[in-house]
mmCIF file of C-alpha atoms and ligand atoms in Angstrom:
data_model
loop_
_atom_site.group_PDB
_atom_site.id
_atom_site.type_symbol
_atom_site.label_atom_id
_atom_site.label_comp_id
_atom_site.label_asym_id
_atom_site.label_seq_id
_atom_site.Cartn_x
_atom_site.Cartn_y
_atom_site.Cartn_z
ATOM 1 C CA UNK A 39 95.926 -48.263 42.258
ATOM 2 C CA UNK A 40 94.008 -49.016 45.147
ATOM 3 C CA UNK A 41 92.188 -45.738 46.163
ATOM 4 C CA UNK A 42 88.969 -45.172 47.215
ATOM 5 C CA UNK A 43 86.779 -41.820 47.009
ATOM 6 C CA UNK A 44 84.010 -41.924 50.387
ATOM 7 C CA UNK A 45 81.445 -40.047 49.199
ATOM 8 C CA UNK A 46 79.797 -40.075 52.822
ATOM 9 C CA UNK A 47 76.086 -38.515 52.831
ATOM 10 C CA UNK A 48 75.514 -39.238 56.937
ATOM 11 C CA UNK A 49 77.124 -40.788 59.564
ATOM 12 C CA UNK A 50 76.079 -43.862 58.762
ATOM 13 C CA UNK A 51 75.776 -43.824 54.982
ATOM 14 C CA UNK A 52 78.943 -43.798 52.746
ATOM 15 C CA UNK A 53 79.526 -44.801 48.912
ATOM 16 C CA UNK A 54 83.112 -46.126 47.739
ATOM 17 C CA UNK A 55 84.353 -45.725 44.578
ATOM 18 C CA UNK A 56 87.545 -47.108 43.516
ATOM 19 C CA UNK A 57 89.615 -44.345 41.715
ATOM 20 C CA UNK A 58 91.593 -45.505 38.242
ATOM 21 C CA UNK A 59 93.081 -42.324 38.318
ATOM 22 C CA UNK A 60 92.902 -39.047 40.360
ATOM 23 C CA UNK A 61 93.307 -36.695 37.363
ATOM 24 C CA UNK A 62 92.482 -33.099 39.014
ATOM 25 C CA UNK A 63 91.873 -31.395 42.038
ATOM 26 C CA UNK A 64 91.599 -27.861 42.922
ATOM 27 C CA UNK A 65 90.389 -25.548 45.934
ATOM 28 C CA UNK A 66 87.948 -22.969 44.372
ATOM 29 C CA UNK A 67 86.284 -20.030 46.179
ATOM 30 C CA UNK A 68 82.876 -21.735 46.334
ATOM 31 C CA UNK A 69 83.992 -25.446 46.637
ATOM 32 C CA UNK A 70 86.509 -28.892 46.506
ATOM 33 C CA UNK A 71 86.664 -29.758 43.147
ATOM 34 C CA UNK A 72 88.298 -32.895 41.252
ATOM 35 C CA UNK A 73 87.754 -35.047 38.503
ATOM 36 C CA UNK A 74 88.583 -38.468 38.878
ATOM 37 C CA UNK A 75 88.433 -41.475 36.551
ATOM 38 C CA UNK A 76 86.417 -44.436 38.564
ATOM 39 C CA UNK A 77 86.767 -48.042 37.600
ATOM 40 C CA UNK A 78 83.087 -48.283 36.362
ATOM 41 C CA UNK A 79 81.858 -45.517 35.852
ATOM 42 C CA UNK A 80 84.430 -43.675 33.726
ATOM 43 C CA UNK A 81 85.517 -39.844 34.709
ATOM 44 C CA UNK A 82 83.484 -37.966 37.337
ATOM 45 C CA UNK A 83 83.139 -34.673 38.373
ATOM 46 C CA UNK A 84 83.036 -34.537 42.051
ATOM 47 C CA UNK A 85 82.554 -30.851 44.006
ATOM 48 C CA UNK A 86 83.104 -31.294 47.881
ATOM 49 C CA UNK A 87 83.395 -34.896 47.480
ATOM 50 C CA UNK A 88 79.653 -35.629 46.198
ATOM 51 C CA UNK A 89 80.108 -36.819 42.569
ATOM 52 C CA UNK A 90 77.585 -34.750 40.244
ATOM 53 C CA UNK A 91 78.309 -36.688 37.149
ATOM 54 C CA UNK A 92 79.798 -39.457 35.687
ATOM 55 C CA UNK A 93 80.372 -40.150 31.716
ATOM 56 C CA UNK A 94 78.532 -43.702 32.375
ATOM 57 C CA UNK A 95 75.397 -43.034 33.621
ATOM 58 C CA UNK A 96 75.175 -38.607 32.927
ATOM 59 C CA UNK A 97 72.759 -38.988 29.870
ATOM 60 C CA UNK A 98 69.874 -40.290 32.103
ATOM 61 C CA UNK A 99 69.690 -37.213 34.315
ATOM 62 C CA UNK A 100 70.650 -35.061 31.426
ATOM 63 C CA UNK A 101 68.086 -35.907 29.520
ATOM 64 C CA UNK A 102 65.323 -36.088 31.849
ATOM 65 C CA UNK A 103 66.107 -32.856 32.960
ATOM 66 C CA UNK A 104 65.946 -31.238 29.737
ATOM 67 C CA UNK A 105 63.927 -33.338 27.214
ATOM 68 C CA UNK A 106 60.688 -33.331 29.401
ATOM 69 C CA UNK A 107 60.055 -29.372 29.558
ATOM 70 C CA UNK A 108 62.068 -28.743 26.517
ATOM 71 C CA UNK A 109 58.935 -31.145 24.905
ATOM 72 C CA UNK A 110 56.482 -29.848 26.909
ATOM 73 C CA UNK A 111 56.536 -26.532 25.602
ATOM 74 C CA UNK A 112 55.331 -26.587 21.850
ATOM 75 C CA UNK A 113 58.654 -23.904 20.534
ATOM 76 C CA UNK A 114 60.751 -23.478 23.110
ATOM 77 C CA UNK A 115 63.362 -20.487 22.126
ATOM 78 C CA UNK A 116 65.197 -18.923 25.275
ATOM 79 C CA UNK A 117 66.594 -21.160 27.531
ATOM 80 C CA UNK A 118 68.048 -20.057 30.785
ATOM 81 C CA UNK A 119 70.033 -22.897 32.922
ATOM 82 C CA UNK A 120 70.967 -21.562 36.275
ATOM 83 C CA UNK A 121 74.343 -24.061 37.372
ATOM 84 C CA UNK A 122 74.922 -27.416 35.194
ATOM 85 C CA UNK A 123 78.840 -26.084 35.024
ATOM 86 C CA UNK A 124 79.419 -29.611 33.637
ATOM 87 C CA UNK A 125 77.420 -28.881 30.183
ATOM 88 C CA UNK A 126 75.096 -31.861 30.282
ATOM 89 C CA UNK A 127 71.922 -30.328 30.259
ATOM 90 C CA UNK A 128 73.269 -27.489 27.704
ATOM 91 C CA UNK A 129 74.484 -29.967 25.527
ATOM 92 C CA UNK A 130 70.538 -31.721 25.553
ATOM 93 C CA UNK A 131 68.909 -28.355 25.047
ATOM 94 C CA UNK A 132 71.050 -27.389 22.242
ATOM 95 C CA UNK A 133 69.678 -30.457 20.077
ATOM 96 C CA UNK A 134 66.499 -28.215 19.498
ATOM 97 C CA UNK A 135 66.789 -26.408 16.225
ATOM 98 C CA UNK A 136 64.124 -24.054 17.662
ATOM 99 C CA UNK A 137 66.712 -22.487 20.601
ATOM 100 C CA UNK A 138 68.261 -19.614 19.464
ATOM 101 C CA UNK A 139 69.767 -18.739 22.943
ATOM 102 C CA UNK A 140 70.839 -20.726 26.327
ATOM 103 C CA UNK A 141 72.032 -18.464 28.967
ATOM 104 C CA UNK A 142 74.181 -20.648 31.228
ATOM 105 C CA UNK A 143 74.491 -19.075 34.648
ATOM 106 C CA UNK A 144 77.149 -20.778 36.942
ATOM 107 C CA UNK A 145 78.902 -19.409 39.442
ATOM 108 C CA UNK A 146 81.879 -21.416 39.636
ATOM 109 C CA UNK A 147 83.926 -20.515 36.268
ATOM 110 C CA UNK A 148 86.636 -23.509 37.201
ATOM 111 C CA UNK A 149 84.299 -25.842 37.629
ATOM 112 C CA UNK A 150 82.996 -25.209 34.079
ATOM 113 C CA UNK A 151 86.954 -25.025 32.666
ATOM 114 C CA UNK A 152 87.489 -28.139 34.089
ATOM 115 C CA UNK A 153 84.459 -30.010 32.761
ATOM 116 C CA UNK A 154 85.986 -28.606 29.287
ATOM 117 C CA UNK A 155 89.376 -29.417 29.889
ATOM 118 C CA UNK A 156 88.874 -33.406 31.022
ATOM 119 C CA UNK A 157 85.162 -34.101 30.501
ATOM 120 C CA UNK A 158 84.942 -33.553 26.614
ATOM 121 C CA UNK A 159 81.787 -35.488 25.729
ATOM 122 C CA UNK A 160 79.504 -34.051 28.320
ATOM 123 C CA UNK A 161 80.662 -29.854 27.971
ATOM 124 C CA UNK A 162 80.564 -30.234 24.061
ATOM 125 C CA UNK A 163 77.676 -27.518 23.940
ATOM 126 C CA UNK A 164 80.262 -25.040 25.265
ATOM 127 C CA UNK A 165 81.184 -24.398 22.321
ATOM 128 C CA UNK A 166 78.114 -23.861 20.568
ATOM 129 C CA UNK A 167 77.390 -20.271 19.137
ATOM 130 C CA UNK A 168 74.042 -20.401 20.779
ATOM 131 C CA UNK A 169 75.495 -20.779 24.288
ATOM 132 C CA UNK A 170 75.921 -17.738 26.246
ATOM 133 C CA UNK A 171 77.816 -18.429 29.476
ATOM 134 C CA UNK A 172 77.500 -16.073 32.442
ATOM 135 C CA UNK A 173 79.451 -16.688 35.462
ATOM 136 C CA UNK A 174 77.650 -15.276 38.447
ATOM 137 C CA UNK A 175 75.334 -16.173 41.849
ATOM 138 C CA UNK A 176 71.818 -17.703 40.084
ATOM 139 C CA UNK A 177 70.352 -15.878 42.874
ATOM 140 C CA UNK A 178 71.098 -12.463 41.821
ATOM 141 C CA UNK A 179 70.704 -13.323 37.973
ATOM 142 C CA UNK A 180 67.345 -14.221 38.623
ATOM 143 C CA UNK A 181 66.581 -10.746 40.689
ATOM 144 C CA UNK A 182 68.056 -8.357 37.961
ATOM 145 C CA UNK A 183 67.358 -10.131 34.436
ATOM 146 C CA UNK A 184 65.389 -8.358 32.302
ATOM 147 C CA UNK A 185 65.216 -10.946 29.641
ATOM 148 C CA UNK A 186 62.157 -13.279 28.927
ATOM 149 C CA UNK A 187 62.572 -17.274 28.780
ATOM 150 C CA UNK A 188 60.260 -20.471 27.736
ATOM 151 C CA UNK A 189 61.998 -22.808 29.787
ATOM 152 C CA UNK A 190 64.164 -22.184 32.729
ATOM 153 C CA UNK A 191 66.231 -25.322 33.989
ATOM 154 C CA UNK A 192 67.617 -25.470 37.343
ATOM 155 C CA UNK A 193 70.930 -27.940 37.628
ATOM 156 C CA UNK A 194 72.384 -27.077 41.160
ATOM 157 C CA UNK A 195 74.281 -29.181 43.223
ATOM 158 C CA UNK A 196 72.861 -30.674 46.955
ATOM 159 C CA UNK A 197 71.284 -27.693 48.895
ATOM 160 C CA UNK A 198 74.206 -26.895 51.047
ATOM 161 C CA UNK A 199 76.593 -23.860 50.507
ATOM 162 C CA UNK A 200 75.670 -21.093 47.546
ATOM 163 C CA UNK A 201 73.156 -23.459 46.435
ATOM 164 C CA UNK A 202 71.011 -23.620 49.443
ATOM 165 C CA UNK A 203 68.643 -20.770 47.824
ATOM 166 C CA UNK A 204 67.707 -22.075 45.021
ATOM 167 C CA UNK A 205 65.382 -24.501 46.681
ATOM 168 C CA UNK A 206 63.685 -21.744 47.935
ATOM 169 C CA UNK A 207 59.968 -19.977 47.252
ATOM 170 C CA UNK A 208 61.675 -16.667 46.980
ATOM 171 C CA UNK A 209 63.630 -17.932 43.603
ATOM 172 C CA UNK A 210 61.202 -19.810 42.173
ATOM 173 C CA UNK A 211 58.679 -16.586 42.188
ATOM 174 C CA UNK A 212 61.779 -14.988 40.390
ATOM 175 C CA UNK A 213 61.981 -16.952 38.209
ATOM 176 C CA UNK A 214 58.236 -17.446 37.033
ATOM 177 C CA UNK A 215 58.576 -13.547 36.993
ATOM 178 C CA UNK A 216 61.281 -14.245 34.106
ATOM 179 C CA UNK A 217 59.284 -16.967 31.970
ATOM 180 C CA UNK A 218 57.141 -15.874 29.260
ATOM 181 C CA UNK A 219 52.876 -16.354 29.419
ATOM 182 C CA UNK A 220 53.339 -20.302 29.056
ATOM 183 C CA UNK A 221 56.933 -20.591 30.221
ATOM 184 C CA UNK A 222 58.158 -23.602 32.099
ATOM 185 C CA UNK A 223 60.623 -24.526 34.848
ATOM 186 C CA UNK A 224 62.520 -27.864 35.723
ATOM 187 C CA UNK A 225 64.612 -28.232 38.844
ATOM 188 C CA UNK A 226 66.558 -31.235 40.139
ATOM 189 C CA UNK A 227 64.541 -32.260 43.309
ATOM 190 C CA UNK A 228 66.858 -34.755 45.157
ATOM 191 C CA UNK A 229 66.277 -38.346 46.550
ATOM 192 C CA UNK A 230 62.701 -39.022 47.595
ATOM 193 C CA UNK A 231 63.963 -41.999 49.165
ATOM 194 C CA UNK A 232 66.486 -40.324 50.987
ATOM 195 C CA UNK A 233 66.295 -36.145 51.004
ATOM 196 C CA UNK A 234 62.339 -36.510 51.389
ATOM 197 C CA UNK A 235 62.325 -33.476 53.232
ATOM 198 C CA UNK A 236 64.020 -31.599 50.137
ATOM 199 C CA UNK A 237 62.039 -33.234 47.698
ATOM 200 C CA UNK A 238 59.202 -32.346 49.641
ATOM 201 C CA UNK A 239 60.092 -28.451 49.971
ATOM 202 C CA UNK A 240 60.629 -28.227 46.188
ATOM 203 C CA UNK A 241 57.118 -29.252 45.369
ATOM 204 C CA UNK A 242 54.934 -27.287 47.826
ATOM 205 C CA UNK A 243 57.386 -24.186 47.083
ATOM 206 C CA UNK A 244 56.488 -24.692 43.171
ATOM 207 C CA UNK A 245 52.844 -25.640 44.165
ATOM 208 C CA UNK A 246 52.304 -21.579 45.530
ATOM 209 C CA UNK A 247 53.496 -20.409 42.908
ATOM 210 C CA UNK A 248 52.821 -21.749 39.521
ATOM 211 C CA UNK A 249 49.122 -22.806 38.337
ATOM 212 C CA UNK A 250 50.132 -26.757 37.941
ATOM 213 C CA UNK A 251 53.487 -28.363 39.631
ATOM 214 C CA UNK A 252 54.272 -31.951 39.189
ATOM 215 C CA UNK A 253 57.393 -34.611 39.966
ATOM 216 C CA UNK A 254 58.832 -36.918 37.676
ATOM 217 C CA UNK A 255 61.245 -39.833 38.818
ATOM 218 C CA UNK A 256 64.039 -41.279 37.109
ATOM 219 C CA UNK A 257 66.456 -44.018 37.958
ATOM 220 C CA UNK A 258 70.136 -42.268 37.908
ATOM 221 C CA UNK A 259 72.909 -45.092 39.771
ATOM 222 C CA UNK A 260 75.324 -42.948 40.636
ATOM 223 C CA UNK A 261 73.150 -40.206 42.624
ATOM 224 C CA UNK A 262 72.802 -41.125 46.418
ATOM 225 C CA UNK A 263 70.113 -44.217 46.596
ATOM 226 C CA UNK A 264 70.112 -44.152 42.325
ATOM 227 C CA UNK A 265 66.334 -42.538 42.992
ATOM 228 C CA UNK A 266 65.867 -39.727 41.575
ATOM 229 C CA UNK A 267 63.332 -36.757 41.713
ATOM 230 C CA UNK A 268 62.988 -33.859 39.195
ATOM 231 C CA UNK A 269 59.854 -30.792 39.873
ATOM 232 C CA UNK A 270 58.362 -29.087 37.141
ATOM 233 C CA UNK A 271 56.295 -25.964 37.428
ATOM 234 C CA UNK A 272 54.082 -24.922 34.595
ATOM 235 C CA UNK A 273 52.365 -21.386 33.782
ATOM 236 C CA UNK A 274 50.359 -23.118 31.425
ATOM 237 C CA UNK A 275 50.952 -26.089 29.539
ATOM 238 C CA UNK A 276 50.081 -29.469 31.094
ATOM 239 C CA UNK A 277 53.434 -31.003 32.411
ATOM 240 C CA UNK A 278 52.968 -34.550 32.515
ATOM 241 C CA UNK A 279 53.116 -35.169 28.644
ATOM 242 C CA UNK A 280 55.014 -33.858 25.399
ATOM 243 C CA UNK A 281 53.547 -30.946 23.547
ATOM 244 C CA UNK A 282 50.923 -32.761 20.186
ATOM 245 C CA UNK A 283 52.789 -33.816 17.461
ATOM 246 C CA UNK A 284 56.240 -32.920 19.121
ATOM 247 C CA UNK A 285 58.866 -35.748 18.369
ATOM 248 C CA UNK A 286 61.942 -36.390 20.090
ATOM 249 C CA UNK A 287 65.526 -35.650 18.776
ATOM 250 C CA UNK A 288 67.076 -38.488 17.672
ATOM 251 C CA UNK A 289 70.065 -40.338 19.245
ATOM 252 C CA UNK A 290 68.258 -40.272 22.814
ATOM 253 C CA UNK A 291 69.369 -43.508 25.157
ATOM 254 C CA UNK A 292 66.637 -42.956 28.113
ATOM 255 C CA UNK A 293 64.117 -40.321 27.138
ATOM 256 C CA UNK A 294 60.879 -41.284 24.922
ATOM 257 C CA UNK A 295 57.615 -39.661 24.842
ATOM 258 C CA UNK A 296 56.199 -42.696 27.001
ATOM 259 C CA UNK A 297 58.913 -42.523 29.429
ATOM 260 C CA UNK A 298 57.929 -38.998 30.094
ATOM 261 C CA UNK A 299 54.509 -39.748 30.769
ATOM 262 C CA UNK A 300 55.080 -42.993 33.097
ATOM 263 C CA UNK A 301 58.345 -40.820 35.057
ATOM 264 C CA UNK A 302 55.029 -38.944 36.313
ATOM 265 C CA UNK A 303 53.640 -41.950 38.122
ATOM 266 C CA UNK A 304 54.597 -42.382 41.625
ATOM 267 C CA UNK A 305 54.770 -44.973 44.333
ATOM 268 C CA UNK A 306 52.322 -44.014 47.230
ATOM 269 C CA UNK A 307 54.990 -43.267 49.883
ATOM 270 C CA UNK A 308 56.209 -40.801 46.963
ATOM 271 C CA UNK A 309 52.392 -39.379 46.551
ATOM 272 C CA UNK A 310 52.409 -39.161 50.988
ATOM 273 C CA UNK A 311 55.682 -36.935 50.729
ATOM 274 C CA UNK A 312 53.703 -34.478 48.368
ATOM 275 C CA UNK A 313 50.501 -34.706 50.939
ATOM 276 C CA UNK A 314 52.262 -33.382 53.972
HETATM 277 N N1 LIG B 1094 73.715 -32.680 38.062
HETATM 278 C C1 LIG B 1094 74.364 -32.421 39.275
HETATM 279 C C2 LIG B 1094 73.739 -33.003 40.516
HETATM 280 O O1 LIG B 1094 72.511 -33.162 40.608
HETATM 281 O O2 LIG B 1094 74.509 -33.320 41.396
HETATM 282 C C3 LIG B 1094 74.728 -30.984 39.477
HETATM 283 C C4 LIG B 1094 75.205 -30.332 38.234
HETATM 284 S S1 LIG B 1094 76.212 -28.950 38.268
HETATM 285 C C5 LIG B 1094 77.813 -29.555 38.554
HETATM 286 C C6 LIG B 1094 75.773 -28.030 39.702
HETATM 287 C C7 LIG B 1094 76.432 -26.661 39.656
HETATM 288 O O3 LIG B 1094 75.642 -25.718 40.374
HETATM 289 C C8 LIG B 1094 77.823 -26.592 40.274
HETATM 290 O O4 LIG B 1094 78.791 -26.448 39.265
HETATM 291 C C9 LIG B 1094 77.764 -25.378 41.209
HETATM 292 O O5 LIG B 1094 78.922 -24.574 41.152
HETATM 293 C C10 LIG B 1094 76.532 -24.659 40.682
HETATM 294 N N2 LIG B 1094 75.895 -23.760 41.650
HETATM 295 C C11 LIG B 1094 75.694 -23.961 42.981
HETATM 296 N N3 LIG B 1094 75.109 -22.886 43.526
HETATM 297 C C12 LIG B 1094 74.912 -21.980 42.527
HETATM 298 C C13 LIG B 1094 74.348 -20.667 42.458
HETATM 299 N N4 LIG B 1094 73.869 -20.073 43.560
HETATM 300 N N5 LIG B 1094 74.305 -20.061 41.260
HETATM 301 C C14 LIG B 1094 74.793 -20.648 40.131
HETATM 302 N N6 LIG B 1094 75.357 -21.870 40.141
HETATM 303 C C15 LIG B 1094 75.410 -22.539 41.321
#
């Protein structure tokens, strides 16, 4: 088969990826969706033609997103992701014996019955007891919740459409209104090297409101220039390394204790974006 998926960010600036298989598409109120299988990079979820995940490379942003406040905090016990419909980053929180509760909230149900329908190995924590999924806007979740969390993870797609808010200041204050005393917050932060102004935004909008903000980097191929940014906002602990005497899960392929601490250091044309 000899089709090819444009995943075109600008006008000038298009990824190909030669399709195996095209295995499910479907029109859903908030967005395109299809899962495809890809020559090297196994199945893929892709919403509005910008994959979000693919079974080859998914543990390295998976991980970094949740391993690095989930070790950060010293007993992390309520979770809250806002998106992640593909399970990733629930799966990676779930692998804490500590967390007795991850409230999922997505608000595109098919997006998360697809993931468990053709994307088995990477919505596995669906099924976990201690996974309570809520389909709704993030947005308003974060405005009426009355419930208290230690970490709060933010996996949203590109800021365009419903998820253009939750790069904003206004969320983020909602949500450090939700985390407990020394609660902690993750978001994914886009492409320095290519949505610098996003990545940008995201830091100085955690930097008002938290007492310490901080970026972490992490090499992810499939995500538009394979750069990739993550902010995390702190009420208390110190962000940049794991809580004392806190050891990884086992079975990790990307995240160690002394990744964590070098994904803090930054190139200087990283460090200007944060200056401006
Ligand atoms: N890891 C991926 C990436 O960086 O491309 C994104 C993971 S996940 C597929 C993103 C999810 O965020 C999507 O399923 C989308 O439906 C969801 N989403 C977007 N806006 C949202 C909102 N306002 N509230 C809750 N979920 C939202």
């Amino acid at each position: 088969m000899n089709v090819w998926l444009s995943e075109e960010h600008t006008a000038g600036y298009a990824v190909h990826w030669r399709l195996r298989d095209i295995i499910h598409v479907e029109q859903t109120p908030y967005q395109e969706l299809a899962i495809v299988d890809t020559h090297e990079w196994g199945r893929a979820l892709i919403l509005d033609s910008i994959v979000q995940t693919t079974e080859v490379d998914e543990f390295i942003y998976h991980e970094m997103i949740a391993h690095v406040p989930m070790m950060v905090h010293p007993n992390p016990v309520k979770v809250l992701i806002i998106g992640g419909g593909d399970g990733g980053t629930l799966r990676e929180v779930l692998k804490y014996d500590s967390v007795d509760r991850v409230d999922l909230v997505e608000i595109d149900k098919q997006v998360i019955e697809a993931c468990r329908k053709y994307l088995p190995t990477i919505s596995a924590g669906f099924s976990d007891d201690r996974a309570n999924i809520i389909i709704q806007d993030g947005l308003k979740y974060v405005k009426e919740a009355e419930c208290k969390y230690d970490v709060v993870i933010i996996d949203s797609s590109d800021p365009v459409g419903p998820a253009v808010e939750l790069f904003s200041a206004e969320f983020y204050r909602d949500i450090y209104e939700l985390l407990h005393e020394d609660g902690i917050m993750t978001v994914q932060a886009e492409s320095p090297a290519f949505y610098g102004d996003v990545f940008a935004r995201v830091y100085h909008n955690m930097n008002t409101i938290f007492p310490r903000a901080g970026v972490y980097l992490a090499c992810v191929p499939s995500y538009v220039s394979g750069f990739w940014a993550f902010g995390i906002a702190s009420k208390q602990y110190h962000p940049e390394r794991a809580a004392a005497g806190r050891k990884p899960v086992t079975g990790l392929r990307y995240y160690t204790t002394d990744i964590h601490q070098a994904a803090f250091v930054l190139p200087p044309f990283v460090q200007k974006l944060l200056e401006r």
